[in-house]
Amino acid sequence: MTGTLVQAVDADMIRRVEESFSRQGALRTIGARLHSVTPGLVEIRLDFRPELGQQNGFLHAGMSTTIADTAGGYAAMSLFEAGEEVLTTELKLNLLAPAQGEYFIGRGRVVKSGRTLTICQIEVGAVRDGKETLCAYGIITAMRMKA
């Protein structure tokens, strides 16, 4: 992913993202966890388990979409002020290859952060035998909300 260098609005950004992520019941249910948080860039890791797969043994597209959307949302939130939350308003994800791997990394990177709407590039990489393959790529629009 490419992008411009951005700075967090405050030193407490990582704690705010981690605290919000901890309230994500759906992500806890599927076993997703924060992998890295930096201003404007968030990665979420999901280890493969058969119950997260579809009929051909690949990670279900719903799981890929979930970690990509969440990574994009938290990338946006990482540039928000304290007391602001995030909500996805639009999402487009292209599935590029079967999601086959030992684990998956959902990435979100801020493209443009605005007063109300933030645009983020999202992707999912499948890691198998130490090699990552891009399996999903897209974009989200995230809305800044007062908590």
Coordinates of N, CA and C in Angstrom, one line a residue:
M1 N 0.8 -1.2 0.0 CA 0.0 0.0 0.0 C 0.9 1.2 0.0
T2 N 0.5 2.2 -0.7 CA 1.2 3.5 -0.7 C 0.4 4.5 0.0
G3 N 1.0 5.6 0.4 CA 0.3 6.6 1.1 C 1.2 7.7 1.6
T4 N 0.7 8.8 2.1 CA 1.5 9.8 2.7 C 1.7 9.6 4.2
L5 N 2.8 10.2 4.7 CA 3.1 10.1 6.1 C 2.1 10.9 6.9
V6 N 1.5 10.3 7.9 CA 0.5 11.1 8.7 C 0.9 10.9 10.2
Q7 N 0.4 11.9 11.0 CA 0.7 11.9 12.4 C -0.5 11.7 13.2
A8 N -0.4 11.0 14.3 CA -1.5 10.9 15.2 C -1.8 12.2 15.8
V9 N -3.1 12.4 16.2 CA -3.5 13.7 16.8 C -3.1 13.8 18.2
D10 N -2.9 12.6 18.9 CA -2.5 12.6 20.3 C -1.7 11.3 20.6
A11 N -1.0 11.4 21.7 CA -0.2 10.2 22.1 C -1.0 9.0 22.6
D12 N -2.3 9.3 22.9 CA -3.2 8.2 23.4 C -3.9 7.4 22.3
M13 N -3.5 7.7 21.1 CA -4.3 7.1 19.9 C -4.3 5.6 20.0
I14 N -3.1 4.9 20.3 CA -3.1 3.5 20.3 C -4.0 2.9 21.4
R15 N -4.0 3.5 22.5 CA -4.9 3.0 23.6 C -6.3 3.1 23.2
R16 N -6.7 4.2 22.6 CA -8.1 4.4 22.2 C -8.5 3.4 21.1
V17 N -7.6 3.1 20.2 CA -8.0 2.1 19.2 C -8.1 0.7 19.8
E18 N -7.1 0.4 20.7 CA -7.1 -0.9 21.4 C -8.4 -1.1 22.2
E19 N -8.8 0.0 22.9 CA -9.9 -0.1 23.8 C -11.2 -0.3 23.0
S20 N -11.3 0.4 21.9 CA -12.5 0.3 21.0 C -12.5 -1.1 20.4
F21 N -11.4 -1.6 19.9 CA -11.3 -2.9 19.3 C -11.7 -4.0 20.3
S22 N -11.4 -3.8 21.6 CA -11.8 -4.8 22.6 C -13.3 -5.0 22.8
R23 N -14.0 -4.0 22.3 CA -15.5 -4.1 22.4 C -16.1 -4.7 21.1
Q24 N -15.3 -5.2 20.2 CA -15.8 -5.8 19.0 C -16.1 -7.3 19.2
G25 N -17.3 -7.6 19.6 CA -17.7 -8.9 19.8 C -17.6 -9.9 18.7
A26 N -17.9 -9.4 17.5 CA -17.8 -10.2 16.3 C -16.3 -10.6 16.0
L27 N -15.4 -9.7 16.2 CA -14.0 -10.0 15.9 C -13.4 -10.9 17.0
R28 N -13.9 -10.8 18.2 CA -13.5 -11.7 19.3 C -14.0 -13.1 19.0
T29 N -15.2 -13.2 18.5 CA -15.8 -14.5 18.1 C -15.0 -15.2 17.1
I30 N -14.6 -14.5 16.1 CA -13.8 -15.2 15.0 C -12.3 -15.3 15.3
G31 N -11.9 -14.7 16.4 CA -10.5 -14.8 16.8 C -9.5 -13.8 16.2
A32 N -10.1 -12.7 15.6 CA -9.2 -11.7 15.0 C -8.6 -10.8 16.1
R33 N -7.4 -10.3 15.8 CA -6.7 -9.5 16.8 C -5.9 -8.4 16.1
L34 N -5.7 -7.3 16.9 CA -4.9 -6.2 16.3 C -3.5 -6.7 16.2
H35 N -2.9 -6.4 15.0 CA -1.6 -6.9 14.7 C -0.6 -5.7 14.8
S36 N -1.0 -4.5 14.3 CA -0.2 -3.3 14.4 C -1.1 -2.1 14.3
V37 N -0.8 -1.0 15.0 CA -1.5 0.2 14.9 C -0.5 1.4 14.9
T38 N -0.5 2.1 13.8 CA 0.3 3.3 13.6 C -0.6 4.4 13.0
P39 N -0.3 5.6 13.1 CA -1.2 6.7 12.6 C -1.5 6.5 11.1
G40 N -2.8 6.2 10.9 CA -3.3 6.1 9.5 C -3.1 4.7 8.9
L41 N -2.6 3.7 9.7 CA -2.4 2.4 9.2 C -2.6 1.4 10.3
V42 N -3.5 0.4 10.0 CA -3.9 -0.6 11.0 C -3.9 -2.0 10.3
E43 N -3.3 -3.0 11.0 CA -3.3 -4.4 10.5 C -4.0 -5.2 11.6
I44 N -4.9 -6.2 11.0 CA -5.6 -7.1 11.9 C -5.2 -8.5 11.4
R45 N -4.9 -9.4 12.3 CA -4.5 -10.8 12.0 C -5.7 -11.7 12.3
L46 N -5.9 -12.7 11.4 CA -6.9 -13.7 11.7 C -6.3 -15.0 11.3
D47 N -6.1 -15.9 12.3 CA -5.6 -17.3 12.0 C -6.7 -18.1 11.4
F48 N -6.4 -18.9 10.4 CA -7.4 -19.8 9.7 C -7.8 -20.9 10.6
R49 N -9.1 -21.1 10.7 CA -9.7 -22.3 11.3 C -10.8 -22.8 10.3
P50 N -11.0 -24.1 10.2 CA -11.9 -24.6 9.2 C -13.3 -24.0 9.4
E51 N -13.7 -23.7 10.6 CA -15.1 -23.1 10.8 C -15.2 -21.7 10.3
L52 N -14.1 -21.1 9.8 CA -14.2 -19.8 9.2 C -14.2 -19.9 7.7
G53 N -14.1 -21.1 7.2 CA -14.0 -21.3 5.8 C -15.4 -21.5 5.1
Q54 N -15.3 -21.5 3.8 CA -16.4 -21.8 2.9 C -16.4 -23.2 2.4
Q55 N -17.2 -23.6 1.5 CA -17.4 -25.0 1.1 C -16.2 -25.6 0.4
N56 N -15.3 -24.8 -0.1 CA -14.0 -25.3 -0.8 C -12.8 -25.2 0.1
G57 N -13.0 -24.8 1.3 CA -11.9 -24.8 2.3 C -11.1 -23.5 2.3
F58 N -11.5 -22.5 1.6 CA -10.9 -21.1 1.6 C -11.6 -20.3 2.7
L59 N -10.9 -19.3 3.2 CA -11.5 -18.4 4.1 C -12.7 -17.8 3.5
H60 N -13.8 -17.7 4.2 CA -15.1 -17.2 3.7 C -14.9 -15.7 3.4
A61 N -15.4 -15.2 2.3 CA -15.3 -13.8 1.9 C -15.9 -12.9 3.0
G62 N -16.8 -13.4 3.8 CA -17.4 -12.5 4.9 C -16.3 -12.3 5.9
M63 N -15.4 -13.2 6.2 CA -14.3 -13.1 7.1 C -13.3 -12.1 6.6
S64 N -13.0 -12.2 5.3 CA -12.0 -11.3 4.7 C -12.6 -9.9 4.7
T65 N -13.9 -9.7 4.4 CA -14.5 -8.4 4.4 C -14.5 -7.8 5.8
T66 N -14.8 -8.7 6.8 CA -14.8 -8.2 8.2 C -13.5 -7.6 8.7
I67 N -12.4 -8.4 8.4 CA -11.1 -7.8 8.9 C -10.6 -6.7 8.0
A68 N -10.9 -6.6 6.8 CA -10.5 -5.5 5.9 C -11.3 -4.2 6.3
D69 N -12.6 -4.3 6.5 CA -13.4 -3.2 6.9 C -13.0 -2.7 8.3
T70 N -12.7 -3.6 9.2 CA -12.3 -3.1 10.5 C -11.0 -2.5 10.5
A71 N -10.0 -3.0 9.8 CA -8.7 -2.4 9.7 C -8.8 -1.0 9.1
G72 N -9.6 -0.8 8.0 CA -9.8 0.5 7.5 C -10.5 1.5 8.4
G73 N -11.5 1.0 9.2 CA -12.2 1.8 10.1 C -11.2 2.3 11.2
Y74 N -10.4 1.4 11.7 CA -9.5 1.8 12.8 C -8.3 2.6 12.3
A75 N -7.9 2.4 11.0 CA -6.9 3.3 10.4 C -7.5 4.8 10.4
A76 N -8.8 4.9 10.0 CA -9.4 6.2 10.0 C -9.5 6.8 11.5
M77 N -9.9 6.0 12.4 CA -10.0 6.4 13.8 C -8.7 6.8 14.4
S78 N -7.6 6.2 13.9 CA -6.3 6.5 14.5 C -5.9 8.0 14.3
L79 N -6.6 8.7 13.4 CA -6.4 10.1 13.1 C -7.4 11.0 13.7
F80 N -8.4 10.4 14.4 CA -9.5 11.2 15.0 C -9.1 11.8 16.3
E81 N -9.8 12.7 16.8 CA -9.6 13.3 18.1 C -10.2 12.4 19.2
A82 N -9.7 12.5 20.4 CA -10.3 11.8 21.5 C -11.8 12.1 21.6
G83 N -12.6 11.1 21.9 CA -14.0 11.2 22.0 C -14.8 11.1 20.7
E84 N -14.1 10.7 19.6 CA -14.7 10.5 18.3 C -14.6 9.0 18.0
E85 N -15.7 8.5 17.4 CA -15.8 7.1 17.0 C -15.9 7.0 15.5
V86 N -15.9 5.8 15.0 CA -15.9 5.6 13.5 C -17.1 4.7 13.1
L87 N -17.6 4.9 11.9 CA -18.7 4.1 11.4 C -18.5 4.0 9.9
T88 N -18.4 2.8 9.3 CA -18.3 2.7 7.9 C -19.6 3.0 7.2
T89 N -19.5 3.9 6.2 CA -20.7 4.3 5.4 C -20.7 3.6 4.0
E90 N -19.6 3.2 3.5 CA -19.5 2.6 2.2 C -18.3 1.7 2.1
L91 N -18.5 0.6 1.4 CA -17.4 -0.4 1.3 C -17.4 -1.1 0.0
K92 N -16.3 -1.2 -0.7 CA -16.2 -1.9 -1.9 C -14.9 -2.8 -1.8
L93 N -15.1 -4.1 -2.0 CA -14.0 -5.0 -1.9 C -14.0 -6.0 -3.1
N94 N -12.9 -6.0 -3.8 CA -12.7 -7.0 -4.9 C -12.0 -8.2 -4.3
L95 N -12.5 -9.4 -4.6 CA -11.8 -10.6 -4.2 C -10.9 -11.0 -5.4
L96 N -9.6 -11.0 -5.2 CA -8.6 -11.2 -6.2 C -8.1 -12.6 -6.4
A97 N -8.1 -13.4 -5.3 CA -7.6 -14.8 -5.3 C -8.3 -15.5 -4.2
P98 N -8.4 -16.9 -4.3 CA -8.9 -17.6 -3.2 C -8.1 -17.3 -1.9
A99 N -8.8 -17.1 -0.8 CA -8.2 -16.8 0.5 C -7.7 -18.1 1.1
Q100 N -6.5 -18.5 0.8 CA -6.0 -19.8 1.3 C -4.6 -19.5 2.0
G101 N -4.6 -19.8 3.3 CA -3.4 -19.5 4.0 C -3.5 -20.0 5.5
E102 N -2.4 -19.9 6.2 CA -2.4 -20.3 7.6 C -3.0 -19.1 8.4
Y103 N -2.7 -17.9 7.9 CA -3.4 -16.7 8.6 C -3.5 -15.6 7.5
F104 N -4.3 -14.6 8.0 CA -4.6 -13.5 7.1 C -4.4 -12.2 7.8
I105 N -3.9 -11.2 7.0 CA -3.7 -9.9 7.5 C -4.6 -8.9 6.8
G106 N -5.5 -8.3 7.5 CA -6.4 -7.2 7.0 C -5.7 -5.9 7.2
R107 N -5.5 -5.1 6.2 CA -4.8 -3.8 6.3 C -5.7 -2.7 5.9
G108 N -5.7 -1.6 6.6 CA -6.3 -0.4 6.2 C -5.4 0.8 6.3
R109 N -5.4 1.6 5.3 CA -4.5 2.8 5.2 C -5.3 4.0 4.8
V110 N -5.2 5.1 5.5 CA -5.9 6.3 5.2 C -5.4 6.9 3.9
V111 N -6.3 7.2 3.0 CA -5.9 7.9 1.7 C -6.2 9.4 1.9
K112 N -7.3 9.7 2.5 CA -7.7 11.1 2.8 C -8.6 11.2 4.0
S113 N -8.1 12.0 5.0 CA -8.8 12.2 6.2 C -9.5 13.5 6.2
G114 N -10.8 13.5 6.3 CA -11.6 14.8 6.3 C -12.3 15.0 7.6
R115 N -13.0 16.2 7.6 CA -13.7 16.6 8.9 C -14.8 15.6 9.2
T116 N -15.5 15.1 8.2 CA -16.6 14.1 8.5 C -16.3 12.7 7.9
L117 N -15.8 12.7 6.7 CA -15.6 11.4 6.0 C -14.1 11.2 5.8
T118 N -13.7 9.9 5.9 CA -12.3 9.5 5.7 C -12.3 8.4 4.7
I119 N -11.4 8.4 3.7 CA -11.3 7.4 2.7 C -10.1 6.5 3.0
C120 N -10.3 5.2 3.0 CA -9.2 4.3 3.3 C -9.1 3.2 2.3
Q121 N -7.9 2.9 1.9 CA -7.6 1.7 1.1 C -7.6 0.5 2.0
I122 N -8.2 -0.6 1.6 CA -8.2 -1.8 2.4 C -7.7 -3.0 1.6
E123 N -7.1 -4.0 2.3 CA -6.7 -5.2 1.6 C -6.6 -6.3 2.6
V124 N -6.6 -7.6 2.0 CA -6.3 -8.8 2.8 C -5.3 -9.6 2.1
G125 N -4.3 -9.9 2.9 CA -3.2 -10.8 2.4 C -3.3 -12.2 3.1
A126 N -3.2 -13.2 2.3 CA -3.2 -14.6 2.8 C -1.7 -15.0 3.0
V127 N -1.3 -15.5 4.1 CA 0.0 -15.9 4.4 C 0.1 -17.4 4.4
R128 N 0.9 -18.0 3.5 CA 1.0 -19.5 3.4 C 2.5 -19.8 3.2
D129 N 3.1 -20.6 4.1 CA 4.5 -21.0 4.0 C 5.4 -19.7 4.0
G130 N 5.0 -18.7 4.7 CA 5.8 -17.5 4.9 C 5.7 -16.5 3.7
K131 N 4.9 -16.9 2.7 CA 4.7 -16.0 1.6 C 3.3 -15.4 1.6
E132 N 3.2 -14.1 1.4 CA 1.9 -13.4 1.4 C 1.4 -13.2 0.0
T133 N 0.1 -13.5 -0.2 CA -0.6 -13.3 -1.5 C -1.8 -12.4 -1.3
L134 N -1.9 -11.3 -2.0 CA -3.0 -10.4 -2.0 C -4.2 -11.1 -2.5
C135 N -5.2 -11.2 -1.6 CA -6.5 -11.9 -2.0 C -7.7 -11.0 -2.1
A136 N -7.6 -9.8 -1.5 CA -8.7 -8.9 -1.5 C -8.2 -7.5 -1.5
Y137 N -8.9 -6.6 -2.2 CA -8.4 -5.2 -2.3 C -9.7 -4.3 -2.5
G138 N -9.7 -3.2 -1.8 CA -10.8 -2.3 -1.9 C -10.7 -1.0 -1.2
I139 N -11.8 -0.4 -0.9 CA -11.8 1.0 -0.3 C -13.0 1.1 0.6
I140 N -12.9 1.9 1.7 CA -14.0 2.2 2.5 C -14.1 3.7 2.7
T141 N -15.3 4.1 3.0 CA -15.6 5.5 3.4 C -16.0 5.4 4.9
A142 N -15.3 6.0 5.8 CA -15.6 6.0 7.2 C -16.1 7.3 7.7
M143 N -17.1 7.3 8.5 CA -17.7 8.6 9.0 C -17.2 8.8 10.5
R144 N -16.8 10.0 10.7 CA -16.3 10.5 12.1 C -17.6 10.8 12.9
M145 N -17.7 10.2 14.1 CA -18.9 10.4 14.9 C -18.5 10.8 16.3
K146 N -19.2 11.7 16.9 CA -19.0 12.1 18.3 C -19.5 10.9 19.2
A147 N -18.6 10.5 20.1 CA -19.0 9.4 21.0 C -20.1 9.7 22.0

